[in-house]
CSV table of C-alpha atoms and ligand atoms in Angstrom, one decimal:
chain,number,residue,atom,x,y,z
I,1,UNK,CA,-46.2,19.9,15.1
I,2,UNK,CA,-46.4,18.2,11.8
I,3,UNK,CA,-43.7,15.6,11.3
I,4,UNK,CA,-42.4,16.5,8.0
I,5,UNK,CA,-41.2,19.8,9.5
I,6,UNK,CA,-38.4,17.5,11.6
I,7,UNK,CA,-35.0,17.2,9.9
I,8,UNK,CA,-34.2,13.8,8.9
I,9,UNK,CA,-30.8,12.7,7.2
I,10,UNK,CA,-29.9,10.3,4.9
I,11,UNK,CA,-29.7,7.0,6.9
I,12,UNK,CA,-27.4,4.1,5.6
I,13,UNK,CA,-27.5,2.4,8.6
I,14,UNK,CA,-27.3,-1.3,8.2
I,15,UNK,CA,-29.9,-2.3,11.2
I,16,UNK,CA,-32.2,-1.0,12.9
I,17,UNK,CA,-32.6,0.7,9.6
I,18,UNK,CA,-34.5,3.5,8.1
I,19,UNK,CA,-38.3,3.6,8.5
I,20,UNK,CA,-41.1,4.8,5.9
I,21,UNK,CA,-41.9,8.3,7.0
I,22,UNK,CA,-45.5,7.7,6.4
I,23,UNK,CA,-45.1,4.9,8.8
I,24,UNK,CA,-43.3,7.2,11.5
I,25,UNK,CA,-45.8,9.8,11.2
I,26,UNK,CA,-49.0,7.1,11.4
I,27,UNK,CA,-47.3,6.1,14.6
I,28,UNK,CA,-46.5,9.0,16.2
I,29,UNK,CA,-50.1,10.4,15.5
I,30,UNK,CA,-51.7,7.3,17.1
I,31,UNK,CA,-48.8,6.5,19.6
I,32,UNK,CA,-51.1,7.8,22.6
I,33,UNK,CA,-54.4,6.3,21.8
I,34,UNK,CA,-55.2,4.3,19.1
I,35,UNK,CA,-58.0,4.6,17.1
I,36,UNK,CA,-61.3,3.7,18.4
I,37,UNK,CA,-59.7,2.3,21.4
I,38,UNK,CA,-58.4,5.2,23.9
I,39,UNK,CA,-55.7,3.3,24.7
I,40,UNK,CA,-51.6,3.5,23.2
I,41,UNK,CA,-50.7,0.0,21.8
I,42,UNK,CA,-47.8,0.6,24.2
I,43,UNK,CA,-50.6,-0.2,26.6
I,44,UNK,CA,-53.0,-2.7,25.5
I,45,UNK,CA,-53.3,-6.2,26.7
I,46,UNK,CA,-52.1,-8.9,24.2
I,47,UNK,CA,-55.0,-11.0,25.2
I,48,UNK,CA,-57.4,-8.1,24.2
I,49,UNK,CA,-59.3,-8.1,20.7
I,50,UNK,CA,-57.8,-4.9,19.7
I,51,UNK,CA,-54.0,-6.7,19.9
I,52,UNK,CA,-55.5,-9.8,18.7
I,53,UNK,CA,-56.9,-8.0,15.4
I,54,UNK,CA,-53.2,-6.1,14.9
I,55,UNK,CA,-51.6,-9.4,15.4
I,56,UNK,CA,-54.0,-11.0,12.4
I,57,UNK,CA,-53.7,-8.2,10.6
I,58,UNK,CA,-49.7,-8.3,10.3
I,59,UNK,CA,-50.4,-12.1,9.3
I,60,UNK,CA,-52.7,-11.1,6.7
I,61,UNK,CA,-50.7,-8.8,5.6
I,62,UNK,CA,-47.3,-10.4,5.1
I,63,UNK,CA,-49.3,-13.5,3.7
I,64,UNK,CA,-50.8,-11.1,1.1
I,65,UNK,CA,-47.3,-9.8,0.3
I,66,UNK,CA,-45.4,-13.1,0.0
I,67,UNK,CA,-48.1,-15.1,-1.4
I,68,UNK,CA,-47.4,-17.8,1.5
I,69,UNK,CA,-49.4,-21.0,0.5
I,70,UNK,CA,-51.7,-21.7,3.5
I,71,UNK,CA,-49.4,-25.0,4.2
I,72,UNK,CA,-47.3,-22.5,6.3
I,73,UNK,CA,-47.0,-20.7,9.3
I,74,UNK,CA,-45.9,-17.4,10.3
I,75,UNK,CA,-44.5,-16.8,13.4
I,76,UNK,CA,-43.5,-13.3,15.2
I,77,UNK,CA,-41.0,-14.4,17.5
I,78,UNK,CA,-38.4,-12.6,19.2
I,79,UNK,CA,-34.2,-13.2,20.4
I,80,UNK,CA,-33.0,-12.0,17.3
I,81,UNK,CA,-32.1,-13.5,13.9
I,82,UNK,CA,-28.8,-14.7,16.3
I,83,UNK,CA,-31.4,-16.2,18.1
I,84,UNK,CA,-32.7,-18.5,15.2
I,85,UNK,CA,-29.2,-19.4,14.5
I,86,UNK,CA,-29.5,-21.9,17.7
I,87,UNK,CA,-33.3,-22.7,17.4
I,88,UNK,CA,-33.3,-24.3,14.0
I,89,UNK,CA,-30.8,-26.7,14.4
I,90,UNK,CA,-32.6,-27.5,17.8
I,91,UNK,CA,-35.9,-28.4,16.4
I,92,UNK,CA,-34.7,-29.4,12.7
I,93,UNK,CA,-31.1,-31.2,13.4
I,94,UNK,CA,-32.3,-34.7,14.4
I,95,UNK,CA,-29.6,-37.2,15.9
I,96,UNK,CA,-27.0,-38.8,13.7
I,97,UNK,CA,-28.4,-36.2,10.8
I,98,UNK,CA,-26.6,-33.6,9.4
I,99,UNK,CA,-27.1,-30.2,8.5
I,100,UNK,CA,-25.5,-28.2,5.3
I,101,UNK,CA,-24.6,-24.6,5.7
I,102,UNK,CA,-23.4,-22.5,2.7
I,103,UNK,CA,-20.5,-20.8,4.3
I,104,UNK,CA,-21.0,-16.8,2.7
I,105,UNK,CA,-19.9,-14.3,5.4
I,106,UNK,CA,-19.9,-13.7,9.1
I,107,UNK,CA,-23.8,-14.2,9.6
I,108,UNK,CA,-23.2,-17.3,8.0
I,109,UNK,CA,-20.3,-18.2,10.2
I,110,UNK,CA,-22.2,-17.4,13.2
I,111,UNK,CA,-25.2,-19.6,12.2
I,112,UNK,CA,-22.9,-22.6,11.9
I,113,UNK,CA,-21.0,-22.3,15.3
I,114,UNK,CA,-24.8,-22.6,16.9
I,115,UNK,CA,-25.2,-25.5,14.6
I,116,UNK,CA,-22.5,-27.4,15.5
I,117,UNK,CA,-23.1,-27.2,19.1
I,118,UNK,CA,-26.2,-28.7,18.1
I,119,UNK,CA,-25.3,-31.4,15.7
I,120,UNK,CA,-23.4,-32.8,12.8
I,121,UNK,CA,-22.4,-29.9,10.3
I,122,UNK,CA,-21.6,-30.2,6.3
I,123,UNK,CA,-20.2,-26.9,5.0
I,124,UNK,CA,-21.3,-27.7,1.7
I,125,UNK,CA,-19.7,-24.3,0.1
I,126,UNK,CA,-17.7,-21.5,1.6
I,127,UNK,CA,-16.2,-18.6,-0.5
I,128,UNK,CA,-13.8,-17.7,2.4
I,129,UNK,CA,-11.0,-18.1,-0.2
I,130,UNK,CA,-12.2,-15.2,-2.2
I,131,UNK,CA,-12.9,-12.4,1.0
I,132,UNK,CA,-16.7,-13.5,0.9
I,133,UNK,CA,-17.1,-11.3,-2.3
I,134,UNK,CA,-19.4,-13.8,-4.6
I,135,UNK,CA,-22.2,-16.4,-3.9
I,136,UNK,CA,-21.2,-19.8,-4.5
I,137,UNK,CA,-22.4,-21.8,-8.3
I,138,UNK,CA,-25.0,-25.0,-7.9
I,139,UNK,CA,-21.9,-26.8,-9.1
I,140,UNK,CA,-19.8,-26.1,-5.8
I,141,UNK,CA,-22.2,-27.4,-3.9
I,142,UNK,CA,-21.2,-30.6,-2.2
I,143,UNK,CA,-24.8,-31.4,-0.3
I,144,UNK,CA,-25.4,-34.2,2.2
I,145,UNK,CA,-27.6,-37.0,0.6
I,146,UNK,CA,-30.7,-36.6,3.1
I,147,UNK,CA,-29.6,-33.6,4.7
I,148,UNK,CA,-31.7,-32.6,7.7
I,149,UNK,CA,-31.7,-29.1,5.4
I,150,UNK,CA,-29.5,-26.7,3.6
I,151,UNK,CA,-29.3,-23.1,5.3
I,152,UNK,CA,-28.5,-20.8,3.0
I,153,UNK,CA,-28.1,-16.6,4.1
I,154,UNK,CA,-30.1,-15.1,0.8
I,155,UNK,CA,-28.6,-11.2,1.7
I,156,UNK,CA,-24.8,-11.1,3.4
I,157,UNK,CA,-25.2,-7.9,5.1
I,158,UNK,CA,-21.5,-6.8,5.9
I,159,UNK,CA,-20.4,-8.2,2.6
I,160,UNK,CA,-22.5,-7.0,0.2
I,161,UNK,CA,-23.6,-10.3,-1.4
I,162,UNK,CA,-27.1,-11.3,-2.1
I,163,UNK,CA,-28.6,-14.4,-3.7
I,164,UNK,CA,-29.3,-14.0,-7.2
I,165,UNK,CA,-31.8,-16.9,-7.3
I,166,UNK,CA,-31.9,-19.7,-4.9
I,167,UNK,CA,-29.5,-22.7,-5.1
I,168,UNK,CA,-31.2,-26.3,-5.9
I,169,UNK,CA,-31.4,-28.2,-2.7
I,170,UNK,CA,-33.8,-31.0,-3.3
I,171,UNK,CA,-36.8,-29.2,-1.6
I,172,UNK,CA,-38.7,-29.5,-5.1
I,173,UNK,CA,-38.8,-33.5,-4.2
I,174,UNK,CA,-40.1,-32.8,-0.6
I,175,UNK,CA,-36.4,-34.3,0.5
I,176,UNK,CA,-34.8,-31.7,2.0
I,177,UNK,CA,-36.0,-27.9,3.1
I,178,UNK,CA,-33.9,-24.7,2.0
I,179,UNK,CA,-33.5,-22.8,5.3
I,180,UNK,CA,-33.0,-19.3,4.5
I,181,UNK,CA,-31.9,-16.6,6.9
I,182,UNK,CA,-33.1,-13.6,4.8
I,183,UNK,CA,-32.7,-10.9,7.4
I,184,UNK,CA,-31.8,-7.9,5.3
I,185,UNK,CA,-33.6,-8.5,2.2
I,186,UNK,CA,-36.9,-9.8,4.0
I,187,UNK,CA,-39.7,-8.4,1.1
I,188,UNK,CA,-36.6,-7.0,-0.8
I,189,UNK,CA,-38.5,-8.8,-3.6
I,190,UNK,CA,-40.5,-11.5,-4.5
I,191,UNK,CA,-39.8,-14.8,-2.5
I,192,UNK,CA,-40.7,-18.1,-3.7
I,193,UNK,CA,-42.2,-19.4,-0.2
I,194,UNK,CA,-42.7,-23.1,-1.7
I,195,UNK,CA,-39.0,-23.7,-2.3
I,196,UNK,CA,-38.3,-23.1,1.3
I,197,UNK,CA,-38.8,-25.2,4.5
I,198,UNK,CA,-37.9,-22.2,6.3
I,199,UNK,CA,-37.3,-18.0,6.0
I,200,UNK,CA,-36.4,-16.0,9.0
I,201,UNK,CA,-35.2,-12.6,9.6
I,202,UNK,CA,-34.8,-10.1,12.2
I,203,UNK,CA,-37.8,-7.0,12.0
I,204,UNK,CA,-35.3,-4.0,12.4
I,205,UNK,CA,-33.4,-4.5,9.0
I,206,UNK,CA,-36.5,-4.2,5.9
I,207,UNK,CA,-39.8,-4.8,7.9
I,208,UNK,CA,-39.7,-2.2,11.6
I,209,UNK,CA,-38.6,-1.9,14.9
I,210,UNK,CA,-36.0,-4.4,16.5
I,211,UNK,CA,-37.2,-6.8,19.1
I,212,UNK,CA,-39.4,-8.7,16.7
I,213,UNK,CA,-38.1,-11.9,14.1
I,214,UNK,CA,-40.5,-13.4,11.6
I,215,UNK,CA,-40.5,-16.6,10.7
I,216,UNK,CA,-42.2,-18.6,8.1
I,217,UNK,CA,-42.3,-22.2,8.4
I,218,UNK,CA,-43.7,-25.5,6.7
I,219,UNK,CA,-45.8,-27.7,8.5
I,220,UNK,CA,-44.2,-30.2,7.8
I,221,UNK,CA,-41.2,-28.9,9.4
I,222,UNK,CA,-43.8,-27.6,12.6
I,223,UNK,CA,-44.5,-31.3,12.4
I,224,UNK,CA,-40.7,-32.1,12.5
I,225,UNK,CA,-40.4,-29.6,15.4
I,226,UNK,CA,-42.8,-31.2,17.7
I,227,UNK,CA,-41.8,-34.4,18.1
I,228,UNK,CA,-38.0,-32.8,19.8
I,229,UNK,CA,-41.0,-30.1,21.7
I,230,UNK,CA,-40.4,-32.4,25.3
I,231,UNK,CA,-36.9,-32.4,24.6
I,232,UNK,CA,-36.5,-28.4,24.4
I,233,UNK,CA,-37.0,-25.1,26.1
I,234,UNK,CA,-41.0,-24.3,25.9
I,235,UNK,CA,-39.3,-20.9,24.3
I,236,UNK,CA,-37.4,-22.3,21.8
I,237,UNK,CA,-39.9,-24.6,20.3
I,238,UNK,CA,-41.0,-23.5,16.8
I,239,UNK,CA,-44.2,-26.5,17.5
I,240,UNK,CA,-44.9,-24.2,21.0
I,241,UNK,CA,-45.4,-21.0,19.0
I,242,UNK,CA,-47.0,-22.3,16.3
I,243,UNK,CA,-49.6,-24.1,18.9
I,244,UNK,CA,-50.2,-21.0,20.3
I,245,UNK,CA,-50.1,-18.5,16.8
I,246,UNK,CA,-47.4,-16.7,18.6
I,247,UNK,CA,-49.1,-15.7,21.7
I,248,UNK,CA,-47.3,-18.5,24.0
I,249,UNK,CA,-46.2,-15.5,26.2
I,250,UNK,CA,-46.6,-12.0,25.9
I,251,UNK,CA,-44.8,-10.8,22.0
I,252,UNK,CA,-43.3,-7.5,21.4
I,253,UNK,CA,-47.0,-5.8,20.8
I,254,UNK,CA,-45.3,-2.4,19.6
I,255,UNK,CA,-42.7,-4.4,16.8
I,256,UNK,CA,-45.6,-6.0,15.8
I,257,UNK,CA,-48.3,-3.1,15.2
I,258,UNK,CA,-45.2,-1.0,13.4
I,259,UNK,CA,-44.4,-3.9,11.3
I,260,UNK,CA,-47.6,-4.7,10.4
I,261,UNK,CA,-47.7,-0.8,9.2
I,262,UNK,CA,-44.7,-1.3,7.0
I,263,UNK,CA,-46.6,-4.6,5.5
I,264,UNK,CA,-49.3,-2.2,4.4
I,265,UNK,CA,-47.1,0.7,3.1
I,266,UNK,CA,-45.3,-2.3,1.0
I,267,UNK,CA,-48.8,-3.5,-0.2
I,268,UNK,CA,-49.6,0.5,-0.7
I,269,UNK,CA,-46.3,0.7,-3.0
I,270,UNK,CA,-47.5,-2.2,-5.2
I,271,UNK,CA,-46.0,-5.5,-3.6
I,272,UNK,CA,-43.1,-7.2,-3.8
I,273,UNK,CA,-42.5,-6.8,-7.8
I,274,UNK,CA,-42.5,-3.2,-7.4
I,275,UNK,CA,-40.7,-2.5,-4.6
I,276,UNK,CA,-37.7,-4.9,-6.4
I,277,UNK,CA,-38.0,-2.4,-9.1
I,278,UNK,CA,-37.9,0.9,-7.4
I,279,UNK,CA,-34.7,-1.5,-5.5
I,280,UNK,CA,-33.1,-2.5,-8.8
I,281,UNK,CA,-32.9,1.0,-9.5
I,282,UNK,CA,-31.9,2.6,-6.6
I,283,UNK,CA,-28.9,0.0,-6.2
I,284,UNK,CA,-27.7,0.5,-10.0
I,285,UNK,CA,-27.6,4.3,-9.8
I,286,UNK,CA,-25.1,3.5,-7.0
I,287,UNK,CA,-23.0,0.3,-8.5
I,288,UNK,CA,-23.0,2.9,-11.9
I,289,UNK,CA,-21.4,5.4,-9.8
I,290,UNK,CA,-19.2,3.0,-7.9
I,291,UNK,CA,-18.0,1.6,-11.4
I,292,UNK,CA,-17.7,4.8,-13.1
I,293,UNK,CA,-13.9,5.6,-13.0
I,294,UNK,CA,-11.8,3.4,-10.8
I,295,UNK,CA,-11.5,5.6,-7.9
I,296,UNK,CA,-14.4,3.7,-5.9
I,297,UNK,CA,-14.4,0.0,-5.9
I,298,UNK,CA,-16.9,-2.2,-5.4
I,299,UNK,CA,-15.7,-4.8,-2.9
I,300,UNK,CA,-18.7,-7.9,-4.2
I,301,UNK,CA,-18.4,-9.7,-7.2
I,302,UNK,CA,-20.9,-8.3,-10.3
I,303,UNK,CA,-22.9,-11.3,-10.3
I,304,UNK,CA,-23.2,-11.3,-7.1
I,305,UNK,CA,-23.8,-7.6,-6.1
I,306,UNK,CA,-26.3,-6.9,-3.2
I,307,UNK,CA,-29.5,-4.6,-4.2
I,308,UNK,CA,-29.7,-3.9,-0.1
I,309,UNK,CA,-25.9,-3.2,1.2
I,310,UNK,CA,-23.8,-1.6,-1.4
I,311,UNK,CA,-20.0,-1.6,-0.3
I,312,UNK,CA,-16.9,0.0,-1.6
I,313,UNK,CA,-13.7,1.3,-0.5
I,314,UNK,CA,-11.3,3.8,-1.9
I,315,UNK,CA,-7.1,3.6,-2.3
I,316,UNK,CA,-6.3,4.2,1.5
I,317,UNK,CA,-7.5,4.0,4.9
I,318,UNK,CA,-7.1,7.5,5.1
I,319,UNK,CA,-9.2,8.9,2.4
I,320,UNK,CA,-11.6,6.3,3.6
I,321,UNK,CA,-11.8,8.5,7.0
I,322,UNK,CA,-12.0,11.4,5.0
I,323,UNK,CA,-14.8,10.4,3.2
I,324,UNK,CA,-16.5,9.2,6.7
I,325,UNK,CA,-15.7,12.6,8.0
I,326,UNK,CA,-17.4,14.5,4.9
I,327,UNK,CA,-20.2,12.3,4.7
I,328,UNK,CA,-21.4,12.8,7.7
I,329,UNK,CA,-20.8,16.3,7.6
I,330,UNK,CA,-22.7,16.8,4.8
I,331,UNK,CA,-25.8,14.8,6.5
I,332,UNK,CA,-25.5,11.2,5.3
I,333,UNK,CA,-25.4,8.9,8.4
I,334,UNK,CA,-23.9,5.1,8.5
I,335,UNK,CA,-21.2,4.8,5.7
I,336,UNK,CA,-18.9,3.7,7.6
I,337,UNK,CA,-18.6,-0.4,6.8
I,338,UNK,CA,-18.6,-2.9,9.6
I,339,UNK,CA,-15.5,-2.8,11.4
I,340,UNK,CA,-15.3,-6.1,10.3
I,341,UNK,CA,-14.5,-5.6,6.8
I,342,UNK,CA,-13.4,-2.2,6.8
I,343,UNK,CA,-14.4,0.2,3.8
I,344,UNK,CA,-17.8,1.7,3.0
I,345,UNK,CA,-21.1,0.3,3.3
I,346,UNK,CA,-24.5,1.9,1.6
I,347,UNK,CA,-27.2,0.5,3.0
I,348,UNK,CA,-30.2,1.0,1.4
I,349,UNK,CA,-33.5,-1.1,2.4
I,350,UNK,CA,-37.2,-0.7,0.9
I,351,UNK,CA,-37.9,2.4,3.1
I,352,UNK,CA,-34.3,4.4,2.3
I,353,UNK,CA,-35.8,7.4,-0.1
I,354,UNK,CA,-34.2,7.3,-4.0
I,355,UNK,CA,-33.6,11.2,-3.6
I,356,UNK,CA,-31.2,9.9,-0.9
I,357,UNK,CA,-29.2,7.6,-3.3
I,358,UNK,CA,-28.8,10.8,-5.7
I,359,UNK,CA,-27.7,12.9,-3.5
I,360,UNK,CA,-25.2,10.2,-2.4
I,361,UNK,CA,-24.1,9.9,-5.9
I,362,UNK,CA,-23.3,13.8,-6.3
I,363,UNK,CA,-21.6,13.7,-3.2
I,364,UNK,CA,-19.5,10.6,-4.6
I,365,UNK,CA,-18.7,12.5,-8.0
I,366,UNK,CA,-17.8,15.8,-5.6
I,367,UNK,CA,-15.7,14.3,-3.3
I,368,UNK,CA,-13.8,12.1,-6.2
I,369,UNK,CA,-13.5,15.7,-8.0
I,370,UNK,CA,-12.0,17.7,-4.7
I,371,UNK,CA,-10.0,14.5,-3.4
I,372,UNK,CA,-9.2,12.0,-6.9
W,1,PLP,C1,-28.4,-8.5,11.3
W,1,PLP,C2,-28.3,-9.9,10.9
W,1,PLP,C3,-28.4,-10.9,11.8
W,1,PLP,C4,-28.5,-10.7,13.3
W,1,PLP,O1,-29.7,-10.2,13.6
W,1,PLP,P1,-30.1,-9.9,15.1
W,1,PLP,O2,-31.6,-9.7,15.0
W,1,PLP,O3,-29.3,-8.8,15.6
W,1,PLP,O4,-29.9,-11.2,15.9
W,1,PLP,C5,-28.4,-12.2,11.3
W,1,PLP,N1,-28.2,-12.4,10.0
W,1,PLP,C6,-28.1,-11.4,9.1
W,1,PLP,C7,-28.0,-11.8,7.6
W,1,PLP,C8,-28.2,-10.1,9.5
W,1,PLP,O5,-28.1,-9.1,8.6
């Protein structure tokens, strides 16, 4: 059965999030023996060549597309983003330092409770007083002279935020590293590696399947990491993985081989630059919309506007349900916003198709038509 005669909606899902079809089709034509090998990757031994080649393959791969200098490691890890919010402050947050967290959303605020169990905590910004709706300026900024490092969240999921460009920390000096939890905007666009000490983000947002994180890492920060290694969890030791080029224990093989398809469906649709383009665009066609007449409104401050969740609301909870309830109906899936915040919530990752955002924006001039 050829896979494009399945019906697929429009998925806005925030995460696990839609996947290139190219990328579906590739993996459901090879899902019971891959290539060459007779065997499904759901099957194969990590410790075999065939896994070992997939595994350097997604390296290559995601070096290519972020142009990581060879100074850093990548790691495919697993527990989650949530899980990095406890294992950088245990391998980075020495004793009687202190860490600085930009305080820009619930992610945020769930990184900093793992934190302070850890250690000493700065928030050096929080924009708590405006709903979360903008990115704090450099000039808010109150940073910790010889911070252990700054943690910033570069994409606030549930908010609709993103970084604009990234705040100055002191990493240009060497003092301290920018810590970035870039979990949905991961190869969004380009990323300037070198002014980070560290980038991690759950797979299932921009890059594949759940189960898998990726993390990028100085080594000087690897460095930093093993002298607390006899102190910590073998598990939660960035030093451990690094050691072992993430094959300490057995990794999520499957996360892996399907993200290391989506790295080379990126690199097919031109890198990083291009993909922020086709993003750019996609994103504006909706804020356009959103801005059009008054009837939506955008809930994140202009400058600070997310390219990857787009979120709005309309005059009452009610027409909000209605709009859930005709959404849906007319095949768009996941526009409901986190229960958190309430509202409506686009979002719209690498992978989500541009025919998808027009038809989203007819429905949007429809419904305001039938129900404004
Ligand atoms: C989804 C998300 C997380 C949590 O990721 P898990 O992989 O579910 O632990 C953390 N940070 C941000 C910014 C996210 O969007």
């Amino acid at each position: 059965m050829p896979a494009t005669t399945v019906h697929r909606v429009y998925n806005f899902s925030a995460g696990p999030a839609v996947m290139p079809l190219p990328v579906l089709e590739e993996i459901q034509r090879d899902l019971v023996a891959l290539p060459g090998v007779g065997m499904s990757i759901l099957e194969i031994s990590h410790r075999s060549k065939t896994f070992e080649s997939i595994l350097a393959q997604a390296e290559a791969d995601v070096r290519t597309l972020a142009a990581i200098p060879s100074n850093y490691r990548v790691l495919f890890l697993q527990g989650g983003a949530s899980l990095q919010f406890s294992m950088v402050p245990m391998n980075l947050l020495g004793a009687g330092q202190t860490a600085d967290y930009i305080d820009t959303g619930s992610w945020a605020n769930k990184a900093i409770s793992e934190a302070k169990k850890v250690g000493r905590v700065n928030i050096a910004a929080t924009t708590k007083a405006d709903h979360y709706a903008r990115i704090p300026n450099q000039s808010e900024l109150t940073l910790t002279e010889g911070a252990a490092f700054v943690h910033i969240t570069s994409n606030n999921t549930i908010e609709g935020t993103q970084y604009q460009g990234l705040p100055e920390v002191g990493a240009d000096s060497g003092d301290v590293p920018l810590v970035s939890d870039s979990s949905s905007d991961m190869f969004s666009r380009p990323i300037d590696v070198a002014r980070h000490g560290l980038i991690y983000a759950g797979a299932q947002k921009n890059m594949g399947p759940a189960g898998l994180t990726l993390v990028i890492i100085g080594d000087d920060l690897v460095r930093r990491a093993a002298e607390k290694q006899s102190t910590l969890p073998t598990m939660l030791s960035y030093a451990v993985h690094a050691e072992n080029t993430s094959l300490y224990n057995t990794p999520p093989a499957f996360a892996v081989y399907a993200l290391g398809l989506v790295m080379k469906w990126l690199l097919a649709q031109g890198g990083l630059g291009a993909i922020r383009s086709i993003n750019e665009r996609k994103a504006a066609k909706l804020y356009a919309e959103i801005d059009r007449t008054g009837f939506y409104r955008g809930t994140a401050q202009s400058d600070s506007r997310s390219l990857m969740n787009v979120t709005f609301r309309l005059a009452t909870d009610e027409i909000e349900a209605l709009f859930v309830k005709e959404s849906t109906a007319a095949g768009f899936d996941g526009l409901k916003g986190h229960r958190a915040v309430g509202g409506m919530r686009a979002s719209i990752y690498n992978a989500f198709p541009e025919a998808g955002v027009d038809a989203l924006v007819s429905f949007m001039r429809n419904f305001e038509q039938r129900r404004g």
